[in-house]
XYZ file of C-alpha atoms in Angstrom:
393
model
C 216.078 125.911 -42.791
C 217.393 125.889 -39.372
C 220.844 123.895 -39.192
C 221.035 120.662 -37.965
C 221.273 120.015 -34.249
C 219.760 123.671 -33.283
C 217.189 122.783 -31.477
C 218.898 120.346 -29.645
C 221.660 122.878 -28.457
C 218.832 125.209 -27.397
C 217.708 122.320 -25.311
C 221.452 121.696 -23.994
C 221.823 125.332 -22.742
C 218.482 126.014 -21.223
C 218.804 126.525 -17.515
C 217.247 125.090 -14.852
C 215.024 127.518 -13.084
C 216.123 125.606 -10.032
C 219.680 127.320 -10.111
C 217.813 130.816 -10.259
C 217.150 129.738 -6.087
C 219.814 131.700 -3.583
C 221.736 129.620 -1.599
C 219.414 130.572 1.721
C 216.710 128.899 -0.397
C 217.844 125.962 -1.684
C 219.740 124.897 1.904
C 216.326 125.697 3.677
C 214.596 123.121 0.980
C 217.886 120.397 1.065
C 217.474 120.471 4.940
C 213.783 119.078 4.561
C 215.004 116.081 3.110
C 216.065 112.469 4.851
C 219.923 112.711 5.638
C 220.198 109.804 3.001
C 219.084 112.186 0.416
C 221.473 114.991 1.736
C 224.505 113.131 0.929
C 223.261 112.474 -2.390
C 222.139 116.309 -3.113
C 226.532 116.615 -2.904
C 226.634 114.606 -5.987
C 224.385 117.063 -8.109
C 226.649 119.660 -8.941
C 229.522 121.666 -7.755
C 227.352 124.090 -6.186
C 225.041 121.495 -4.668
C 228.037 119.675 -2.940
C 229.672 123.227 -2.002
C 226.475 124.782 -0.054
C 226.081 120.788 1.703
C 229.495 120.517 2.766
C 229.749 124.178 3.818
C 229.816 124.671 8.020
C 227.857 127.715 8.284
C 224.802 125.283 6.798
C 225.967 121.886 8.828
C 223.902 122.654 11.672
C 220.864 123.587 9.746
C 220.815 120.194 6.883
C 219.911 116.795 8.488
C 222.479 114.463 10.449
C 222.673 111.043 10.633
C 221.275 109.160 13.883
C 222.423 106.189 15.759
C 222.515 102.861 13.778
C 224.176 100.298 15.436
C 226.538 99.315 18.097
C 230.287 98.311 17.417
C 232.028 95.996 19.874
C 235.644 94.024 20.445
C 235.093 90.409 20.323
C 237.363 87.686 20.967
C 237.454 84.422 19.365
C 239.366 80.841 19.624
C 240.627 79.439 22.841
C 244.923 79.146 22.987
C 245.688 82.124 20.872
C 242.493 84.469 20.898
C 241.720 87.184 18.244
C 240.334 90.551 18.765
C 238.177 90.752 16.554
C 235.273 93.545 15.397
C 231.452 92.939 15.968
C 229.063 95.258 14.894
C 225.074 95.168 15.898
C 222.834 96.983 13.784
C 219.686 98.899 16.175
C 218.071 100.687 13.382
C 216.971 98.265 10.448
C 218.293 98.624 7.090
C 220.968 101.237 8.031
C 224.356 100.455 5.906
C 222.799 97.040 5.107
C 226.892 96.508 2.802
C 229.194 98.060 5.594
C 231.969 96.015 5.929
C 231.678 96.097 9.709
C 234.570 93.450 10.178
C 237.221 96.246 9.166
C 239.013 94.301 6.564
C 239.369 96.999 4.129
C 241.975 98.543 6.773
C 245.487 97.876 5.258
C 247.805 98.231 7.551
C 246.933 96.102 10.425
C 245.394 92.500 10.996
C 242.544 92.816 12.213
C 243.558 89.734 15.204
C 245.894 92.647 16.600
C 243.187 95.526 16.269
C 241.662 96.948 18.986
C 238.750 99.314 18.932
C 239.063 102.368 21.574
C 236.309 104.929 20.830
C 234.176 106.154 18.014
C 233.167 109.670 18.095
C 230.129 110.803 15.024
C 230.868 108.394 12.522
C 234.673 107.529 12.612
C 236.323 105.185 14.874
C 239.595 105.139 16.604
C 241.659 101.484 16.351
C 244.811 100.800 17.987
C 247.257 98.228 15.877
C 250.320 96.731 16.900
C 252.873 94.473 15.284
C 253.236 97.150 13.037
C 257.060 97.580 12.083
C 256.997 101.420 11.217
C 255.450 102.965 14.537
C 257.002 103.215 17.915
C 257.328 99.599 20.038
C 255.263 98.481 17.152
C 251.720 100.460 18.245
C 250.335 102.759 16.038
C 246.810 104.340 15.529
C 244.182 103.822 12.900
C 240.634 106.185 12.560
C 238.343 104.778 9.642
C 234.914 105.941 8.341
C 232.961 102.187 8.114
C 230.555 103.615 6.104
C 233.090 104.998 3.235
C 235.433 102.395 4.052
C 238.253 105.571 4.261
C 241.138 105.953 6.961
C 244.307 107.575 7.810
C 246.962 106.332 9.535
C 248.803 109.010 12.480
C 251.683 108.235 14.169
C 252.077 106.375 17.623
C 254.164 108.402 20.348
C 256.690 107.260 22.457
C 253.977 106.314 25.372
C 250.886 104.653 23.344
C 252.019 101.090 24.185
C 251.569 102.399 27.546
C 248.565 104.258 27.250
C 245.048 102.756 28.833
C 243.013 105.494 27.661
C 242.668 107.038 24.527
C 239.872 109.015 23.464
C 238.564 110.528 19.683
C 237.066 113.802 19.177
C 235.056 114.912 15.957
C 232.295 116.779 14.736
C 231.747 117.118 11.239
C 229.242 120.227 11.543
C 231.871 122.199 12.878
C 235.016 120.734 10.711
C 236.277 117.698 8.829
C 239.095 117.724 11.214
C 239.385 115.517 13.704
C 241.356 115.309 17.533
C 242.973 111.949 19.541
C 243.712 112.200 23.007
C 246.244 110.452 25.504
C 246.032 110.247 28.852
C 249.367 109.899 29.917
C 250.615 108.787 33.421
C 253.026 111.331 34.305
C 255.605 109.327 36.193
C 255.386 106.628 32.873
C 253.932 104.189 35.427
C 250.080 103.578 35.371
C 248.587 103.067 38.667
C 245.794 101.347 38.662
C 243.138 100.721 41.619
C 240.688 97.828 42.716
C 238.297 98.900 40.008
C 240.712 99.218 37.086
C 240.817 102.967 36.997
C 244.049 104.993 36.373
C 244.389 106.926 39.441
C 247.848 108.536 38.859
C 248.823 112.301 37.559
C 248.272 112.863 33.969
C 249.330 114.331 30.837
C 247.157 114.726 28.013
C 248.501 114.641 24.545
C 246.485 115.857 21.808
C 246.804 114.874 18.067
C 245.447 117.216 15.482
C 244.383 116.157 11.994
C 244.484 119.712 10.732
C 248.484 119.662 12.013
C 249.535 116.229 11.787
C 251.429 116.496 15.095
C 250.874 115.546 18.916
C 251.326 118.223 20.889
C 251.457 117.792 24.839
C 248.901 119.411 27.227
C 248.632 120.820 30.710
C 249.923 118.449 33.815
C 247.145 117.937 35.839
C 247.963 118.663 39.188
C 246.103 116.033 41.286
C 245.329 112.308 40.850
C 242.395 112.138 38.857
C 240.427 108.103 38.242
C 239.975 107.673 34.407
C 238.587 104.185 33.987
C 239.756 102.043 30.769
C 236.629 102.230 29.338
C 234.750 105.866 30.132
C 232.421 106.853 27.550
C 233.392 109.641 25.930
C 231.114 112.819 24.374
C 233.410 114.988 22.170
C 230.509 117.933 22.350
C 231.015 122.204 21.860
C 234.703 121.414 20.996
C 235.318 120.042 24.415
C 236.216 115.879 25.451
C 233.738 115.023 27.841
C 233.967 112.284 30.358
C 233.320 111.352 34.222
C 235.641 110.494 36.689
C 235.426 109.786 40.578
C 234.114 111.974 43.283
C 231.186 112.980 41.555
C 233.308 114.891 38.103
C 232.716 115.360 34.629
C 235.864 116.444 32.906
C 235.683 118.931 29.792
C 239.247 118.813 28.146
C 239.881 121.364 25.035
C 242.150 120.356 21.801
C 244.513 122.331 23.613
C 244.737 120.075 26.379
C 243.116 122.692 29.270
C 240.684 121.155 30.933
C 237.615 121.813 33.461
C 235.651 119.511 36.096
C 231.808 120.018 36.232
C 230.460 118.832 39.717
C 227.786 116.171 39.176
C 224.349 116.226 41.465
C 223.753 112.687 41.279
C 224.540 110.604 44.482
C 227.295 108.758 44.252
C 227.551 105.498 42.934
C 228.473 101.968 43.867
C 228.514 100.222 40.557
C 231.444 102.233 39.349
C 231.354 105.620 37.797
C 228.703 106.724 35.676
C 229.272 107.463 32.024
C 228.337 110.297 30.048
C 226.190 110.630 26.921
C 224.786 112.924 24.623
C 220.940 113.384 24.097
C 219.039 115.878 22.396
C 222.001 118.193 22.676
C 222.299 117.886 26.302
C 224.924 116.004 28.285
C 223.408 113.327 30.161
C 225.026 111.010 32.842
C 224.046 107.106 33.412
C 224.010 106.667 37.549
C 223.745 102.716 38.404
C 223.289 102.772 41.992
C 222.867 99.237 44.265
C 219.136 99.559 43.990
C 218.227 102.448 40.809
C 219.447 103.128 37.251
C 219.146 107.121 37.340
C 219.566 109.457 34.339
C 220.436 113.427 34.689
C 220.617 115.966 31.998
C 222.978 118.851 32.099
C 220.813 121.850 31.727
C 223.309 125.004 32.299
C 227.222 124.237 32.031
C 227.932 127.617 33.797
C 225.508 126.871 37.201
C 226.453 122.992 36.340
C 222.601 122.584 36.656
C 221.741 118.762 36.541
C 218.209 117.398 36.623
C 216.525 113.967 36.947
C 215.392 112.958 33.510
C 214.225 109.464 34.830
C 215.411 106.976 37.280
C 213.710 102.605 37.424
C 214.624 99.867 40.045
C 216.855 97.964 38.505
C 213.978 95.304 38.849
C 210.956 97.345 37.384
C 213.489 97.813 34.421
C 214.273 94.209 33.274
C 211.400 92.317 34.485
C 210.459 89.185 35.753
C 212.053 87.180 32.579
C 215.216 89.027 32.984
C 215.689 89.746 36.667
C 218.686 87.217 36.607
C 220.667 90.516 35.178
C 219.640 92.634 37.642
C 223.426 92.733 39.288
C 225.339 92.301 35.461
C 224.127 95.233 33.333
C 225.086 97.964 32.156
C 224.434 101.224 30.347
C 226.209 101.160 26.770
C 224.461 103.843 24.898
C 221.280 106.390 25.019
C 219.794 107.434 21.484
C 220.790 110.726 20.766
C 217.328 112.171 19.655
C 215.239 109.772 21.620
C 214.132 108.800 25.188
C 215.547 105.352 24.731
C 218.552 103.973 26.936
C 220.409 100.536 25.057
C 221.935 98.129 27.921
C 224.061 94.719 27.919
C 223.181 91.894 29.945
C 226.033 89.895 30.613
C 226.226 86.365 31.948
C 229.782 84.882 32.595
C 229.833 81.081 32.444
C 233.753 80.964 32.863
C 235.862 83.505 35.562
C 237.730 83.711 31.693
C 235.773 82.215 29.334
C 232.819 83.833 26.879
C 229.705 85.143 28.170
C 226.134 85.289 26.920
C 225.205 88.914 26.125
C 221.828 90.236 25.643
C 221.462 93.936 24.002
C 218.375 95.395 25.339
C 216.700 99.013 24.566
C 214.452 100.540 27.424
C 211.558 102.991 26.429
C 211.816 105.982 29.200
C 208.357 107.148 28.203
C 206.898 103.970 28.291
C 209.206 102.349 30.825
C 209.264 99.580 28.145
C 211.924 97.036 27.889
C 212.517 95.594 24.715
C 215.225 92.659 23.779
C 216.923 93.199 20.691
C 219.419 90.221 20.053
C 221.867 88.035 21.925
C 224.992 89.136 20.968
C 228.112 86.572 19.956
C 230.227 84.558 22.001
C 232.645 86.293 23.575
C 231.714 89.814 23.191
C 233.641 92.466 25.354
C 234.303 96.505 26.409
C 233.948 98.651 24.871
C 230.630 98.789 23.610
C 230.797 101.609 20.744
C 227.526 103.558 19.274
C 228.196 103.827 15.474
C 226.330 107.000 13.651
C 227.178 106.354 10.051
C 228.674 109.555 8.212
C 228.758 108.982 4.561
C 230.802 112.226 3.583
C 234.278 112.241 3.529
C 236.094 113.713 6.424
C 239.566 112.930 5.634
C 239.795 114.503 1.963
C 242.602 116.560 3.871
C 244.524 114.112 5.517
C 244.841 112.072 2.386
């Protein structure tokens, strides 16, 4: 008579024919799955979370899309708070995110301000923090796995109008910060509220833990305080005047990419990333233009679609047709998402409607009014549920 508990350690040891597959199999069946179910294939086994996580398969497994929209808010009247808002633009997506920030420990979140987010993390600048330099120091969080590390202010971020994150988890969990730094320590600012001085870019390196300081660029360049940023093929991507897209390494170099848009009267366009192409947002006095970068060495632009600013909000909205603007466009979809902003008060809160326009079907379609007091920048938030800063921490 067979021993007791034989059969059942027959059972215990039998394998599953599904780890007879080669890894080449099993990532081509993982990557036909929702990205949802991706991030829970990494809890499976070792070898599961290994071949997910892995950067040579990245590119090939599912990636999260656009969910929502972060924004600063400010709220009370003598002593206002910066606050976080977040939107959501995509139904149920991370229904329990904490979008108000609060797990962050090291800052209140009245003295937070929200500079850029860049494939699921965000980049926060605190103050009133004893332990940085002049009291500034810089926060980037994951919302979705309420994670975030903490890197060290330099001797210019109280200074510093522009700061920019850089990230892309299908090449490395690694991420970048830039500073644009005034090179005379003086910010000079025009009519518009663009930095038109020389700069210096420092670049912070998660890998390295350590700033290091970038190329002088020789001429004046206009940054505005709010350009939207594309951190795409290891390169910062943003527009500036005369017609420029800048391209800035984690090295600091950097290139300009002549535009073929006309130029624009409603400040300068902002740059976006669409179907893996770079994409620029032209708001002209009478048009709302799109072009799509098609070769980076010719710098090839094309139309992609261009509306009258009337044809695009309508009869029931034409009251915006002077006070929107371009905030995000979906990054696998024809669809461009807009603010409509109505100032009641030269300082006080607006009324701000988020909108989404339909290129294909030159469709408008009114999502929410946003709350009181809602400001720049407007920040498109694609959740990443891994966890980027296993290093760091």
């Amino acid at each position: 008579m067979a021993p007791r508990g034989c059969n059942k350690k027959k059972r215990g040891t039998k394998r599953s024919p599904v780890s007879d597959l080669s890894d080449d199999l099993l990532v081509e069946i993982i990557s036909r799955v929702p990205y949802q179910s991706t991030c829970c294939c990494k809890c499976v086994s070792r070898r599961w979370r290994d071949l997910v996580s892995h950067p040579d398969h990245r590119k090939k497994l599912p990636r999260s899309t656009l969910a929502g929209i972060f924004y600063q808010t400010f709220r009370g009247e003598r002593f206002p708070a910066m606050l976080c808002g977040y939107q959501s633009v995509s139904g149920n997506w991370c229904t329990s995110m904490d979008c108000s920030l609060s797990f962050l420990p090291n800052c209140k979140r009245v003295n937070m301000y929200l500079l850029d987010s860049c494939n699921g993390l965000l980049l926060c600048l605190c103050w009133n923090q004893p332990s940085e330099v002049n009291g500034f120091g810089y926060v980037v969080c994951n919302p979705a796995t309420e994670t975030w590390v903490t890197l060290p202010a330099t001797t210019w971020s109280s200074k510093v109008r522009t700061a920019r994150l850089g990230f892309d988890p299908s090449v490395s969990s690694h991420f970048h910060v830039f500073e644009f730094v005034s090179t005379t320590g003086v910010v000079d600012v025009n009519m518009q509220g663009h930095d038109t001085g020389k700069k210096t870019v420092g670049v912070y390196s998660s890998k390295a833990g350590v700033w290091t300081n970038g190329v002088v660029w020789d001429s004046p360049l206009s940054i505005s305080r709010f350009p939207r940023s594309i951190f795409f093929n290891k390169m910062l991507h943003f527009s500036s005047d005369n017609n420029l897209v800048v391209a800035i390494d984690v090295e600091g170099n950097h290139r300009f990419i002549r535009g073929s848009m006309p130029d624009s009267t409603r400040g300068i366009p902002n740059v976006y990333l669409s179907r893996g192409q770079l994409h620029l947002a032209n708001e002209s006095v009478s048009e709302l233009s799109i072009w799509a970068l098609e070769d980076f060495s010719s710098e090839n632009w094309t139309l992609k679609h261009s509306v009258s600013h009337l044809q695009l909000l309508g009869r029931e909205y034409s009251v915006f047709a002077g006070n929107y603007r371009v905030i995000s466009i979906h990054p696998e979809h024809n669809v461009i998402f807009i603010v409509c902003e109505q100032l009641y008060m030269l300082t006080g809160p607006s009324l701000t409607k988020l909108m989404a326009y339909e290129m294909d079907s030159r469709e408008l379609r009114f999502i929410c009014d946003l709350e009181w007091g809602c400001r720049t920048p407007y920040l498109p938030y694609v959740p990443l549920l891994s966890e980027p800063f296993a290093d760091e921490q």
